[in-house]
């Protein structure tokens, strides 16, 4: 997926400058045949207030068969839903191919499915990849993705039919789109076979420099960093590495007293492994007995009489071994 970033700084939505914490993604399609992602910049980078356009509209990105054009920062409040979803959802438009027109309502007249199949698959794939990227960045899952018409049914968007007037022509739906994002999300994370060198049982300290538990997550309170060490109680969930905000995370399930090592109820938060310092490593403890500089001692006799012990030591030394007598 090719991502081009070019903010629409002239658009009133951009200058309004409101931020959101993305809780979901809304998929739209343009209902404008043949206008591709790069072309929307000059169409929408205009000010309604200044009388340059008759529409107050802005989305975060447009997607076509070539890639993605991002026109607003992802955490900027967009004007795409015509409802409350603007406060929570990142919105992007999938560009529709040319060669047809719109009839009544949202009927695509003269839309040639087989001719457009190749375009549709490429645009679909780019939309899936964009959603995977955003899910990682904002700790979302495929369940947090809806299209405009689904948003209308939920009462958080205006009454538009996209994308369900189009996807079914190619045998797809929002359910199959979400499934494709879900598979892509899991596939990539399961290829990380060893997500972290940190193991269950390791005692860790949270770095003083760490700000959030993971990108997009909650801020770490000071007492979590200075109050105690923490014991890692989970490194996978449902057999998979846990990736939040694009970072591999482990669960801090127990607190460990810094001086006495006493364990108590943990903070039960997932945290990016990059924010941790290992204090006691379980895996290194297990490896200790096979370290090369370990010594193995062999005792070959125990005597109550010192003379007998010295006699045996002489024999051992003559045989070419080093030895000593230890009184115990
Ligand atoms: Zn829409």
PDB file of N, CA and C in Angstrom, residues 21-25 74 88 90 130-145 181 185 212-218 241-249 269-272:
ATOM      1  N   UNK A  21     -10.057  11.074  19.573  1.00  0.00           N
ATOM      2  CA  UNK A  21      -9.367   9.823  19.868  1.00  0.00           C
ATOM      3  C   UNK A  21     -10.084   8.761  19.049  1.00  0.00           C
ATOM      4  N   UNK A  22      -9.468   8.294  17.961  1.00  0.00           N
ATOM      5  CA  UNK A  22     -10.188   7.364  17.071  1.00  0.00           C
ATOM      6  C   UNK A  22     -10.630   6.084  17.784  1.00  0.00           C
ATOM      7  N   UNK A  23     -11.930   5.801  17.667  1.00  0.00           N
ATOM      8  CA  UNK A  23     -12.502   4.590  18.274  1.00  0.00           C
ATOM      9  C   UNK A  23     -12.998   3.626  17.199  1.00  0.00           C
ATOM     10  N   UNK A  24     -12.922   4.071  15.960  1.00  0.00           N
ATOM     11  CA  UNK A  24     -13.406   3.230  14.880  1.00  0.00           C
ATOM     12  C   UNK A  24     -13.034   3.827  13.534  1.00  0.00           C
ATOM     13  N   UNK A  25     -13.401   3.084  12.493  1.00  0.00           N
ATOM     14  CA  UNK A  25     -13.106   3.514  11.126  1.00  0.00           C
ATOM     15  C   UNK A  25     -14.404   3.433  10.325  1.00  0.00           C
ATOM     16  N   UNK A  74      -4.797  11.586  11.128  1.00  0.00           N
ATOM     17  CA  UNK A  74      -5.769  10.551  11.528  1.00  0.00           C
ATOM     18  C   UNK A  74      -6.554  10.945  12.773  1.00  0.00           C
ATOM     19  N   UNK A  88     -15.720  10.209  16.555  1.00  0.00           N
ATOM     20  CA  UNK A  88     -15.077   8.956  16.970  1.00  0.00           C
ATOM     21  C   UNK A  88     -14.388   8.202  15.833  1.00  0.00           C
ATOM     22  N   UNK A  90     -12.403   7.589  12.132  1.00  0.00           N
ATOM     23  CA  UNK A  90     -11.581   7.990  10.993  1.00  0.00           C
ATOM     24  C   UNK A  90     -12.393   7.619   9.752  1.00  0.00           C
ATOM     25  N   UNK A 130      -4.957  -0.314   4.658  1.00  0.00           N
ATOM     26  CA  UNK A 130      -5.094   0.932   5.416  1.00  0.00           C
ATOM     27  C   UNK A 130      -5.748   0.656   6.770  1.00  0.00           C
ATOM     28  N   UNK A 131      -6.800  -0.170   6.770  1.00  0.00           N
ATOM     29  CA  UNK A 131      -7.485  -0.503   8.024  1.00  0.00           C
ATOM     30  C   UNK A 131      -6.560  -1.257   8.980  1.00  0.00           C
ATOM     31  N   UNK A 132      -5.751  -2.161   8.446  1.00  0.00           N
ATOM     32  CA  UNK A 132      -4.801  -2.900   9.289  1.00  0.00           C
ATOM     33  C   UNK A 132      -3.831  -1.913   9.949  1.00  0.00           C
ATOM     34  N   UNK A 133      -3.318  -0.983   9.160  1.00  0.00           N
ATOM     35  CA  UNK A 133      -2.382   0.014   9.697  1.00  0.00           C
ATOM     36  C   UNK A 133      -3.046   0.844  10.804  1.00  0.00           C
ATOM     37  N   UNK A 134      -4.282   1.286  10.551  1.00  0.00           N
ATOM     38  CA  UNK A 134      -4.975   2.137  11.529  1.00  0.00           C
ATOM     39  C   UNK A 134      -5.371   1.348  12.779  1.00  0.00           C
ATOM     40  N   UNK A 135      -5.768   0.085  12.599  1.00  0.00           N
ATOM     41  CA  UNK A 135      -6.103  -0.758  13.761  1.00  0.00           C
ATOM     42  C   UNK A 135      -4.898  -0.893  14.676  1.00  0.00           C
ATOM     43  N   UNK A 136      -3.724  -1.111  14.077  1.00  0.00           N
ATOM     44  CA  UNK A 136      -2.515  -1.243  14.883  1.00  0.00           C
ATOM     45  C   UNK A 136      -2.218   0.059  15.608  1.00  0.00           C
ATOM     46  N   UNK A 137      -2.339   1.157  14.861  1.00  0.00           N
ATOM     47  CA  UNK A 137      -1.967   2.463  15.413  1.00  0.00           C
ATOM     48  C   UNK A 137      -2.885   2.879  16.561  1.00  0.00           C
ATOM     49  N   UNK A 138      -4.161   2.549  16.447  1.00  0.00           N
ATOM     50  CA  UNK A 138      -5.122   3.030  17.447  1.00  0.00           C
ATOM     51  C   UNK A 138      -5.737   1.911  18.281  1.00  0.00           C
ATOM     52  N   UNK A 139      -5.115   0.742  18.256  1.00  0.00           N
ATOM     53  CA  UNK A 139      -5.563  -0.364  19.097  1.00  0.00           C
ATOM     54  C   UNK A 139      -7.026  -0.725  18.814  1.00  0.00           C
ATOM     55  N   UNK A 140      -7.336  -0.835  17.542  1.00  0.00           N
ATOM     56  CA  UNK A 140      -8.691  -1.191  17.125  1.00  0.00           C
ATOM     57  C   UNK A 140      -8.668  -2.595  16.533  1.00  0.00           C
ATOM     58  N   UNK A 141      -9.844  -3.185  16.354  1.00  0.00           N
ATOM     59  CA  UNK A 141      -9.938  -4.468  15.657  1.00  0.00           C
ATOM     60  C   UNK A 141     -10.890  -4.299  14.473  1.00  0.00           C
ATOM     61  N   UNK A 142     -11.032  -5.356  13.690  1.00  0.00           N
ATOM     62  CA  UNK A 142     -11.924  -5.308  12.531  1.00  0.00           C
ATOM     63  C   UNK A 142     -13.368  -5.019  12.969  1.00  0.00           C
ATOM     64  N   UNK A 143     -13.691  -5.365  14.223  1.00  0.00           N
ATOM     65  CA  UNK A 143     -15.050  -5.119  14.728  1.00  0.00           C
ATOM     66  C   UNK A 143     -15.366  -3.626  14.848  1.00  0.00           C
ATOM     67  N   UNK A 144     -14.311  -2.807  14.846  1.00  0.00           N
ATOM     68  CA  UNK A 144     -14.509  -1.356  14.989  1.00  0.00           C
ATOM     69  C   UNK A 144     -14.683  -0.660  13.632  1.00  0.00           C
ATOM     70  N   UNK A 145     -14.771  -1.459  12.570  1.00  0.00           N
ATOM     71  CA  UNK A 145     -14.907  -0.872  11.230  1.00  0.00           C
ATOM     72  C   UNK A 145     -16.365  -0.972  10.777  1.00  0.00           C
ATOM     73  N   UNK A 181      -9.807  -7.900   6.963  1.00  0.00           N
ATOM     74  CA  UNK A 181      -8.933  -7.108   7.853  1.00  0.00           C
ATOM     75  C   UNK A 181      -8.496  -7.971   9.042  1.00  0.00           C
ATOM     76  N   UNK A 185      -4.727  -8.840  10.075  1.00  0.00           N
ATOM     77  CA  UNK A 185      -4.208  -8.434  11.388  1.00  0.00           C
ATOM     78  C   UNK A 185      -3.557  -9.612  12.104  1.00  0.00           C
ATOM     79  N   UNK A 212       3.375   6.195  27.817  1.00  0.00           N
ATOM     80  CA  UNK A 212       2.103   5.468  27.752  1.00  0.00           C
ATOM     81  C   UNK A 212       2.377   3.972  27.778  1.00  0.00           C
ATOM     82  N   UNK A 213       1.360   3.206  28.169  1.00  0.00           N
ATOM     83  CA  UNK A 213       1.533   1.758  28.211  1.00  0.00           C
ATOM     84  C   UNK A 213       1.909   1.219  26.831  1.00  0.00           C
ATOM     85  N   UNK A 214       1.312   1.823  25.794  1.00  0.00           N
ATOM     86  CA  UNK A 214       1.645   1.511  24.405  1.00  0.00           C
ATOM     87  C   UNK A 214       1.102   2.659  23.580  1.00  0.00           C
ATOM     88  N   UNK A 215       1.540   2.822  22.341  1.00  0.00           N
ATOM     89  CA  UNK A 215       1.068   3.956  21.544  1.00  0.00           C
ATOM     90  C   UNK A 215      -0.463   3.985  21.493  1.00  0.00           C
ATOM     91  N   UNK A 216      -1.034   5.101  21.871  1.00  0.00           N
ATOM     92  CA  UNK A 216      -2.489   5.225  21.868  1.00  0.00           C
ATOM     93  C   UNK A 216      -3.139   4.768  23.167  1.00  0.00           C
ATOM     94  N   UNK A 217      -2.338   4.179  24.072  1.00  0.00           N
ATOM     95  CA  UNK A 217      -2.881   3.670  25.340  1.00  0.00           C
ATOM     96  C   UNK A 217      -2.877   4.737  26.432  1.00  0.00           C
ATOM     97  N   UNK A 218      -3.193   4.290  27.636  1.00  0.00           N
ATOM     98  CA  UNK A 218      -3.278   5.217  28.772  1.00  0.00           C
ATOM     99  C   UNK A 218      -1.888   5.660  29.246  1.00  0.00           C
ATOM    100  N   UNK A 241       0.568 -13.527  20.085  1.00  0.00           N
ATOM    101  CA  UNK A 241       1.243 -12.391  20.708  1.00  0.00           C
ATOM    102  C   UNK A 241       0.257 -11.227  20.812  1.00  0.00           C
ATOM    103  N   UNK A 242       0.415 -10.425  21.826  1.00  0.00           N
ATOM    104  CA  UNK A 242      -0.506  -9.299  22.015  1.00  0.00           C
ATOM    105  C   UNK A 242       0.146  -8.028  21.480  1.00  0.00           C
ATOM    106  N   UNK A 243      -0.435  -7.474  20.426  1.00  0.00           N
ATOM    107  CA  UNK A 243       0.110  -6.269  19.805  1.00  0.00           C
ATOM    108  C   UNK A 243      -0.882  -5.134  20.014  1.00  0.00           C
ATOM    109  N   UNK A 244      -0.430  -4.090  20.667  1.00  0.00           N
ATOM    110  CA  UNK A 244      -1.284  -2.924  20.890  1.00  0.00           C
ATOM    111  C   UNK A 244      -0.569  -1.681  20.403  1.00  0.00           C
ATOM    112  N   UNK A 245      -1.276  -0.879  19.631  1.00  0.00           N
ATOM    113  CA  UNK A 245      -0.644   0.332  19.092  1.00  0.00           C
ATOM    114  C   UNK A 245       0.592  -0.010  18.270  1.00  0.00           C
ATOM    115  N   UNK A 246       0.606  -1.222  17.676  1.00  0.00           N
ATOM    116  CA  UNK A 246       1.734  -1.635  16.844  1.00  0.00           C
ATOM    117  C   UNK A 246       2.919  -2.185  17.630  1.00  0.00           C
ATOM    118  N   UNK A 247       2.791  -2.292  18.944  1.00  0.00           N
ATOM    119  CA  UNK A 247       3.910  -2.771  19.766  1.00  0.00           C
ATOM    120  C   UNK A 247       3.541  -4.081  20.472  1.00  0.00           C
ATOM    121  N   UNK A 248       4.528  -4.982  20.565  1.00  0.00           N
ATOM    122  CA  UNK A 248       4.325  -6.221  21.293  1.00  0.00           C
ATOM    123  C   UNK A 248       4.238  -5.914  22.788  1.00  0.00           C
ATOM    124  N   UNK A 249       3.219  -6.439  23.420  1.00  0.00           N
ATOM    125  CA  UNK A 249       2.977  -6.126  24.829  1.00  0.00           C
ATOM    126  C   UNK A 249       2.964  -7.381  25.702  1.00  0.00           C
ATOM    127  N   UNK A 269      -2.092  -4.621  33.594  1.00  0.00           N
ATOM    128  CA  UNK A 269      -2.087  -3.827  32.365  1.00  0.00           C
ATOM    129  C   UNK A 269      -1.104  -4.410  31.374  1.00  0.00           C
ATOM    130  N   UNK A 270      -1.477  -4.359  30.092  1.00  0.00           N
ATOM    131  CA  UNK A 270      -0.564  -4.752  29.014  1.00  0.00           C
ATOM    132  C   UNK A 270       0.339  -3.570  28.728  1.00  0.00           C
ATOM    133  N   UNK A 271       1.626  -3.849  28.524  1.00  0.00           N
ATOM    134  CA  UNK A 271       2.577  -2.764  28.294  1.00  0.00           C
ATOM    135  C   UNK A 271       3.580  -3.155  27.217  1.00  0.00           C
ATOM    136  N   UNK A 272       3.953  -2.194  26.408  1.00  0.00           N
ATOM    137  CA  UNK A 272       4.948  -2.364  25.350  1.00  0.00           C
ATOM    138  C   UNK A 272       6.271  -2.838  25.971  1.00  0.00           C
TER     139      UNK A 272
END
